[in-house]
Amino acid sequence: MNPHTPHGRTLIVRSLGFCTLLLVAGLVAGLLAPSDGPAQPKTPDPFAFPQGKDSPGKVTFDHAKHREAGVDKCTACHIKAFKFKKGETGPLTMAKMKAGEQCGVCHNGKTQVGTKVVFTTDDKANCERCHKK
């Protein structure tokens, strides 16, 4: 194929047009292919909070348990109740939770996740749900 002849230029243009068509078709097929939705961030490992002097036991937070319970978006808690980076929210206190802050934003006995009402932090019967000896 000689690009300096009219026939050679026609073949090059046709080849480029065909390659462009294949590229566009591939992109469209990729965009229309079934997807599992947007990629979900890796669920962080469970972590323990330092035990306060008046705490009845160590508290370990597990993101996976909350996701299994139906809290499917990080932003359900982060920014509204907690900062994203561990340690930036400040110390967790029962006083703040009972005032509707930190865990108490949802754990108030009123918030519903799925079909269940979330347990409240101000009922002593619920202490062992978080505090482990």
Short mmCIF file of N, CA and C in Angstrom, two decimals:
data_model
loop_
_atom_site.label_atom_id
_atom_site.label_comp_id
_atom_site.label_asym_id
_atom_site.label_seq_id
_atom_site.Cartn_x
_atom_site.Cartn_y
_atom_site.Cartn_z
N MET A 1 0.86 -1.16 0.00
CA MET A 1 0.00 0.00 0.00
C MET A 1 0.90 1.23 0.00
N ASN A 2 0.79 2.00 -1.02
CA ASN A 2 1.59 3.21 -1.17
C ASN A 2 0.73 4.42 -0.81
N PRO A 3 1.06 5.14 0.24
CA PRO A 3 0.25 6.29 0.65
C PRO A 3 0.35 7.46 -0.31
N HIS A 4 1.24 7.37 -1.30
CA HIS A 4 1.41 8.48 -2.24
C HIS A 4 0.52 8.33 -3.47
N THR A 5 -0.26 7.25 -3.53
CA THR A 5 -1.18 7.07 -4.65
C THR A 5 -2.61 7.23 -4.14
N PRO A 6 -3.53 7.64 -5.01
CA PRO A 6 -4.93 7.78 -4.58
C PRO A 6 -5.49 6.48 -4.01
N HIS A 7 -5.19 5.35 -4.60
CA HIS A 7 -5.70 4.07 -4.11
C HIS A 7 -5.13 3.76 -2.73
N GLY A 8 -3.85 4.05 -2.51
CA GLY A 8 -3.21 3.81 -1.22
C GLY A 8 -3.82 4.68 -0.13
N ARG A 9 -4.09 5.96 -0.46
CA ARG A 9 -4.71 6.86 0.53
C ARG A 9 -6.12 6.40 0.87
N THR A 10 -6.87 5.91 -0.12
CA THR A 10 -8.23 5.41 0.12
C THR A 10 -8.18 4.21 1.06
N LEU A 11 -7.24 3.30 0.84
CA LEU A 11 -7.12 2.13 1.72
C LEU A 11 -6.77 2.55 3.15
N ILE A 12 -5.89 3.52 3.30
CA ILE A 12 -5.51 3.99 4.64
C ILE A 12 -6.71 4.62 5.34
N VAL A 13 -7.47 5.45 4.63
CA VAL A 13 -8.65 6.09 5.22
C VAL A 13 -9.67 5.04 5.63
N ARG A 14 -9.90 4.06 4.75
CA ARG A 14 -10.84 2.99 5.09
C ARG A 14 -10.36 2.20 6.30
N SER A 15 -9.07 1.91 6.35
CA SER A 15 -8.52 1.15 7.47
C SER A 15 -8.68 1.94 8.77
N LEU A 16 -8.39 3.24 8.72
CA LEU A 16 -8.55 4.08 9.91
C LEU A 16 -10.01 4.14 10.34
N GLY A 17 -10.91 4.25 9.35
CA GLY A 17 -12.34 4.30 9.67
C GLY A 17 -12.80 3.00 10.33
N PHE A 18 -12.32 1.87 9.81
CA PHE A 18 -12.69 0.58 10.37
C PHE A 18 -12.12 0.42 11.78
N CYS A 19 -10.87 0.83 11.99
CA CYS A 19 -10.26 0.74 13.33
C CYS A 19 -11.00 1.64 14.31
N THR A 20 -11.39 2.83 13.88
CA THR A 20 -12.15 3.74 14.74
C THR A 20 -13.49 3.12 15.10
N LEU A 21 -14.15 2.51 14.12
CA LEU A 21 -15.43 1.85 14.37
C LEU A 21 -15.26 0.72 15.39
N LEU A 22 -14.22 -0.09 15.26
CA LEU A 22 -13.97 -1.17 16.22
C LEU A 22 -13.70 -0.61 17.62
N LEU A 23 -12.92 0.46 17.70
CA LEU A 23 -12.62 1.07 18.99
C LEU A 23 -13.88 1.59 19.66
N VAL A 24 -14.71 2.30 18.93
CA VAL A 24 -15.96 2.83 19.48
C VAL A 24 -16.88 1.69 19.90
N ALA A 25 -16.99 0.66 19.08
CA ALA A 25 -17.84 -0.49 19.43
C ALA A 25 -17.34 -1.17 20.70
N GLY A 26 -16.04 -1.29 20.85
CA GLY A 26 -15.47 -1.89 22.07
C GLY A 26 -15.76 -1.05 23.30
N LEU A 27 -15.63 0.27 23.17
CA LEU A 27 -15.93 1.16 24.30
C LEU A 27 -17.39 1.08 24.69
N VAL A 28 -18.27 1.10 23.70
CA VAL A 28 -19.71 1.02 23.98
C VAL A 28 -20.05 -0.31 24.64
N ALA A 29 -19.48 -1.40 24.14
CA ALA A 29 -19.75 -2.71 24.73
C ALA A 29 -19.26 -2.76 26.17
N GLY A 30 -18.12 -2.16 26.46
CA GLY A 30 -17.60 -2.12 27.82
C GLY A 30 -18.48 -1.30 28.75
N LEU A 31 -19.03 -0.22 28.25
CA LEU A 31 -19.90 0.63 29.07
C LEU A 31 -21.26 -0.01 29.32
N LEU A 32 -21.73 -0.80 28.38
CA LEU A 32 -23.04 -1.41 28.51
C LEU A 32 -23.01 -2.78 29.19
N ALA A 33 -21.81 -3.31 29.42
CA ALA A 33 -21.69 -4.64 30.04
C ALA A 33 -22.25 -4.60 31.46
N PRO A 34 -22.86 -5.71 31.92
CA PRO A 34 -23.38 -5.75 33.29
C PRO A 34 -22.27 -5.51 34.30
N SER A 35 -22.61 -4.84 35.37
CA SER A 35 -21.63 -4.50 36.38
C SER A 35 -22.20 -4.79 37.76
N ASP A 36 -21.32 -5.05 38.71
CA ASP A 36 -21.73 -5.25 40.09
C ASP A 36 -21.88 -3.91 40.80
N GLY A 37 -21.84 -2.83 40.07
CA GLY A 37 -21.94 -1.50 40.67
C GLY A 37 -20.56 -0.96 40.94
N PRO A 38 -20.52 0.21 41.55
CA PRO A 38 -19.21 0.81 41.81
C PRO A 38 -18.42 -0.03 42.82
N ALA A 39 -17.12 0.02 42.68
CA ALA A 39 -16.27 -0.75 43.58
C ALA A 39 -16.45 -0.24 45.01
N GLN A 40 -16.57 -1.16 45.94
CA GLN A 40 -16.72 -0.80 47.34
C GLN A 40 -15.33 -0.76 47.98
N PRO A 41 -15.11 0.21 48.87
CA PRO A 41 -13.81 0.22 49.54
C PRO A 41 -13.68 -0.99 50.46
N LYS A 42 -12.45 -1.37 50.72
CA LYS A 42 -12.19 -2.51 51.61
C LYS A 42 -12.71 -2.15 53.00
N THR A 43 -13.43 -3.06 53.61
CA THR A 43 -13.93 -2.85 54.96
C THR A 43 -12.75 -2.90 55.93
N PRO A 44 -12.56 -1.86 56.73
CA PRO A 44 -11.42 -1.86 57.68
C PRO A 44 -11.54 -3.00 58.70
N ASP A 45 -10.40 -3.43 59.18
CA ASP A 45 -10.37 -4.45 60.22
C ASP A 45 -10.96 -3.90 61.51
N PRO A 46 -11.47 -4.78 62.38
CA PRO A 46 -11.97 -4.32 63.69
C PRO A 46 -10.84 -3.65 64.48
N PHE A 47 -11.19 -2.67 65.29
CA PHE A 47 -10.17 -2.05 66.13
C PHE A 47 -10.74 -1.75 67.51
N ALA A 48 -9.83 -1.80 68.51
CA ALA A 48 -10.22 -1.60 69.91
C ALA A 48 -9.98 -0.15 70.31
N PHE A 49 -10.91 0.38 71.08
CA PHE A 49 -10.75 1.71 71.65
C PHE A 49 -10.05 1.56 73.00
N PRO A 50 -9.27 2.56 73.38
CA PRO A 50 -8.67 2.50 74.72
C PRO A 50 -9.79 2.47 75.77
N GLN A 51 -9.63 1.63 76.77
CA GLN A 51 -10.65 1.49 77.80
C GLN A 51 -10.54 2.65 78.78
N GLY A 52 -11.64 3.36 78.94
CA GLY A 52 -11.68 4.47 79.89
C GLY A 52 -11.70 3.96 81.32
N LYS A 53 -11.37 4.85 82.27
CA LYS A 53 -11.27 4.42 83.68
C LYS A 53 -12.61 3.95 84.23
N ASP A 54 -13.72 4.48 83.74
CA ASP A 54 -15.04 4.07 84.24
C ASP A 54 -15.73 3.07 83.32
N SER A 55 -15.04 2.60 82.30
CA SER A 55 -15.64 1.69 81.33
C SER A 55 -15.78 0.28 81.91
N PRO A 56 -16.92 -0.36 81.68
CA PRO A 56 -17.11 -1.72 82.18
C PRO A 56 -16.38 -2.78 81.36
N GLY A 57 -15.75 -2.41 80.28
CA GLY A 57 -15.02 -3.37 79.46
C GLY A 57 -14.54 -2.75 78.16
N LYS A 58 -13.63 -3.45 77.50
CA LYS A 58 -13.05 -2.97 76.25
C LYS A 58 -14.09 -2.95 75.14
N VAL A 59 -14.05 -1.92 74.29
CA VAL A 59 -14.96 -1.82 73.15
C VAL A 59 -14.15 -2.00 71.87
N THR A 60 -14.55 -2.96 71.05
CA THR A 60 -13.93 -3.18 69.74
C THR A 60 -14.99 -2.90 68.69
N PHE A 61 -14.67 -1.99 67.79
CA PHE A 61 -15.62 -1.64 66.73
C PHE A 61 -15.34 -2.49 65.50
N ASP A 62 -16.40 -3.03 64.91
CA ASP A 62 -16.27 -3.88 63.73
C ASP A 62 -17.15 -3.31 62.61
N HIS A 63 -16.50 -2.71 61.60
CA HIS A 63 -17.23 -2.17 60.46
C HIS A 63 -18.07 -3.25 59.77
N ALA A 64 -17.51 -4.47 59.68
CA ALA A 64 -18.20 -5.56 58.95
C ALA A 64 -19.55 -5.87 59.60
N LYS A 65 -19.63 -5.85 60.92
CA LYS A 65 -20.91 -6.13 61.60
C LYS A 65 -21.95 -5.08 61.24
N HIS A 66 -21.53 -3.83 61.14
CA HIS A 66 -22.46 -2.77 60.77
C HIS A 66 -22.91 -2.91 59.32
N ARG A 67 -21.99 -3.30 58.44
CA ARG A 67 -22.37 -3.51 57.03
C ARG A 67 -23.33 -4.68 56.92
N GLU A 68 -23.08 -5.76 57.67
CA GLU A 68 -23.98 -6.92 57.64
C GLU A 68 -25.37 -6.55 58.17
N ALA A 69 -25.41 -5.59 59.10
CA ALA A 69 -26.70 -5.16 59.67
C ALA A 69 -27.47 -4.26 58.72
N GLY A 70 -26.81 -3.81 57.64
CA GLY A 70 -27.51 -2.99 56.65
C GLY A 70 -27.01 -1.58 56.48
N VAL A 71 -25.96 -1.20 57.20
CA VAL A 71 -25.35 0.11 57.00
C VAL A 71 -24.38 -0.04 55.84
N ASP A 72 -24.83 0.35 54.63
CA ASP A 72 -24.05 0.01 53.44
C ASP A 72 -23.19 1.14 52.89
N LYS A 73 -23.23 2.31 53.51
CA LYS A 73 -22.42 3.42 53.00
C LYS A 73 -21.55 3.97 54.12
N CYS A 74 -20.28 4.20 53.81
CA CYS A 74 -19.36 4.76 54.80
C CYS A 74 -19.89 6.10 55.33
N THR A 75 -20.51 6.87 54.45
CA THR A 75 -20.97 8.21 54.84
C THR A 75 -22.18 8.18 55.76
N ALA A 76 -22.75 6.99 56.01
CA ALA A 76 -23.85 6.91 56.98
C ALA A 76 -23.36 7.33 58.36
N CYS A 77 -22.09 7.05 58.66
CA CYS A 77 -21.52 7.43 59.96
C CYS A 77 -20.43 8.49 59.82
N HIS A 78 -19.61 8.32 58.79
CA HIS A 78 -18.47 9.22 58.67
C HIS A 78 -18.87 10.57 58.12
N ILE A 79 -18.31 11.54 58.73
CA ILE A 79 -18.54 12.97 58.54
C ILE A 79 -19.69 13.41 59.44
N LYS A 80 -20.83 12.69 59.42
CA LYS A 80 -21.96 13.07 60.27
C LYS A 80 -21.64 12.82 61.75
N ALA A 81 -21.13 11.64 62.08
CA ALA A 81 -20.87 11.30 63.48
C ALA A 81 -19.38 11.14 63.79
N PHE A 82 -18.62 10.73 62.79
CA PHE A 82 -17.19 10.46 62.99
C PHE A 82 -16.39 11.00 61.81
N LYS A 83 -15.15 11.40 62.09
CA LYS A 83 -14.22 11.76 61.03
C LYS A 83 -13.77 10.46 60.35
N PHE A 84 -13.23 10.57 59.15
CA PHE A 84 -12.78 9.36 58.45
C PHE A 84 -11.52 8.78 59.07
N LYS A 85 -10.61 9.63 59.49
CA LYS A 85 -9.34 9.14 60.00
C LYS A 85 -9.45 8.80 61.48
N LYS A 86 -9.03 7.59 61.82
CA LYS A 86 -9.10 7.10 63.19
C LYS A 86 -8.38 8.07 64.14
N GLY A 87 -9.04 8.40 65.23
CA GLY A 87 -8.44 9.26 66.25
C GLY A 87 -8.78 10.73 66.12
N GLU A 88 -9.34 11.17 64.99
CA GLU A 88 -9.63 12.59 64.79
C GLU A 88 -10.94 13.03 65.43
N THR A 89 -11.81 12.11 65.79
CA THR A 89 -13.11 12.45 66.35
C THR A 89 -12.99 12.85 67.82
N GLY A 90 -11.93 12.41 68.47
CA GLY A 90 -11.77 12.65 69.89
C GLY A 90 -12.21 11.43 70.66
N PRO A 91 -12.08 11.47 71.98
CA PRO A 91 -12.43 10.28 72.77
C PRO A 91 -13.93 10.02 72.76
N LEU A 92 -14.27 8.74 72.69
CA LEU A 92 -15.68 8.35 72.79
C LEU A 92 -16.09 8.40 74.25
N THR A 93 -17.24 8.99 74.50
CA THR A 93 -17.74 9.01 75.87
C THR A 93 -19.22 8.67 75.85
N MET A 94 -19.66 8.04 76.93
CA MET A 94 -21.08 7.71 77.06
C MET A 94 -21.91 9.00 77.15
N ALA A 95 -21.37 10.03 77.75
CA ALA A 95 -22.10 11.30 77.86
C ALA A 95 -22.41 11.85 76.46
N LYS A 96 -21.42 11.80 75.57
CA LYS A 96 -21.66 12.28 74.20
C LYS A 96 -22.67 11.39 73.48
N MET A 97 -22.58 10.09 73.68
CA MET A 97 -23.52 9.18 73.02
C MET A 97 -24.94 9.41 73.51
N LYS A 98 -25.10 9.58 74.81
CA LYS A 98 -26.43 9.83 75.38
C LYS A 98 -26.98 11.17 74.93
N ALA A 99 -26.09 12.09 74.53
CA ALA A 99 -26.51 13.40 74.02
C ALA A 99 -26.77 13.35 72.51
N GLY A 100 -26.70 12.15 71.92
CA GLY A 100 -26.99 12.01 70.50
C GLY A 100 -25.80 12.26 69.60
N GLU A 101 -24.60 12.21 70.15
CA GLU A 101 -23.38 12.38 69.36
C GLU A 101 -22.68 11.03 69.22
N GLN A 102 -21.66 10.98 68.40
CA GLN A 102 -20.87 9.78 68.17
C GLN A 102 -21.79 8.59 67.89
N CYS A 103 -21.66 7.48 68.58
CA CYS A 103 -22.49 6.30 68.34
C CYS A 103 -23.97 6.60 68.58
N GLY A 104 -24.24 7.56 69.49
CA GLY A 104 -25.61 7.91 69.83
C GLY A 104 -26.39 8.58 68.71
N VAL A 105 -25.72 8.96 67.62
CA VAL A 105 -26.44 9.51 66.46
C VAL A 105 -27.44 8.48 65.96
N CYS A 106 -27.02 7.22 65.91
CA CYS A 106 -27.92 6.14 65.46
C CYS A 106 -28.39 5.26 66.60
N HIS A 107 -27.50 5.00 67.56
CA HIS A 107 -27.85 4.10 68.66
C HIS A 107 -28.66 4.88 69.71
N ASN A 108 -29.89 5.18 69.32
CA ASN A 108 -30.77 6.01 70.16
C ASN A 108 -32.12 5.35 70.43
N GLY A 109 -32.29 4.13 69.96
CA GLY A 109 -33.56 3.44 70.16
C GLY A 109 -34.65 3.90 69.21
N LYS A 110 -34.33 4.80 68.28
CA LYS A 110 -35.32 5.33 67.33
C LYS A 110 -34.92 5.07 65.88
N THR A 111 -33.63 5.12 65.60
CA THR A 111 -33.14 4.96 64.23
C THR A 111 -33.41 3.55 63.74
N GLN A 112 -33.90 3.46 62.52
CA GLN A 112 -34.21 2.16 61.93
C GLN A 112 -33.23 1.88 60.80
N VAL A 113 -32.65 0.68 60.80
CA VAL A 113 -31.78 0.21 59.72
C VAL A 113 -32.44 -1.05 59.18
N GLY A 114 -32.87 -0.97 57.95
CA GLY A 114 -33.64 -2.07 57.38
C GLY A 114 -34.97 -2.15 58.10
N THR A 115 -35.25 -3.30 58.68
CA THR A 115 -36.52 -3.47 59.40
C THR A 115 -36.35 -3.41 60.91
N LYS A 116 -35.12 -3.19 61.38
CA LYS A 116 -34.85 -3.21 62.82
C LYS A 116 -34.57 -1.81 63.35
N VAL A 117 -35.03 -1.58 64.58
CA VAL A 117 -34.68 -0.35 65.30
C VAL A 117 -33.36 -0.61 66.00
N VAL A 118 -32.43 0.33 65.85
CA VAL A 118 -31.10 0.20 66.43
C VAL A 118 -31.19 0.33 67.96
N PHE A 119 -30.44 -0.51 68.67
CA PHE A 119 -30.48 -0.45 70.14
C PHE A 119 -29.93 0.89 70.64
N THR A 120 -30.36 1.26 71.84
CA THR A 120 -29.95 2.53 72.43
C THR A 120 -28.76 2.35 73.37
N THR A 121 -27.93 3.37 73.46
CA THR A 121 -26.76 3.32 74.34
C THR A 121 -27.10 3.70 75.77
N ASP A 122 -28.29 4.24 76.02
CA ASP A 122 -28.58 4.68 77.39
C ASP A 122 -29.37 3.66 78.21
N ASP A 123 -29.47 2.42 77.73
CA ASP A 123 -30.12 1.35 78.48
C ASP A 123 -29.03 0.40 78.99
N LYS A 124 -28.91 0.27 80.31
CA LYS A 124 -27.85 -0.57 80.89
C LYS A 124 -27.92 -2.02 80.42
N ALA A 125 -29.07 -2.46 79.97
CA ALA A 125 -29.20 -3.83 79.46
C ALA A 125 -28.40 -4.03 78.17
N ASN A 126 -27.99 -2.94 77.52
CA ASN A 126 -27.26 -3.04 76.26
C ASN A 126 -25.75 -2.88 76.41
N CYS A 127 -25.25 -2.66 77.61
CA CYS A 127 -23.81 -2.40 77.80
C CYS A 127 -22.93 -3.47 77.17
N GLU A 128 -23.29 -4.74 77.40
CA GLU A 128 -22.43 -5.84 76.94
C GLU A 128 -22.49 -6.04 75.42
N ARG A 129 -23.36 -5.31 74.75
CA ARG A 129 -23.37 -5.42 73.28
C ARG A 129 -22.11 -4.77 72.70
N CYS A 130 -21.52 -3.85 73.43
CA CYS A 130 -20.30 -3.19 72.98
C CYS A 130 -19.12 -3.46 73.93
N HIS A 131 -19.38 -3.38 75.23
CA HIS A 131 -18.31 -3.54 76.23
C HIS A 131 -18.11 -5.02 76.53
N LYS A 132 -16.88 -5.49 76.27
CA LYS A 132 -16.52 -6.89 76.52
C LYS A 132 -15.49 -6.95 77.63
N LYS A 133 -15.71 -7.88 78.56
CA LYS A 133 -14.77 -8.02 79.69
C LYS A 133 -13.62 -8.91 79.32
#
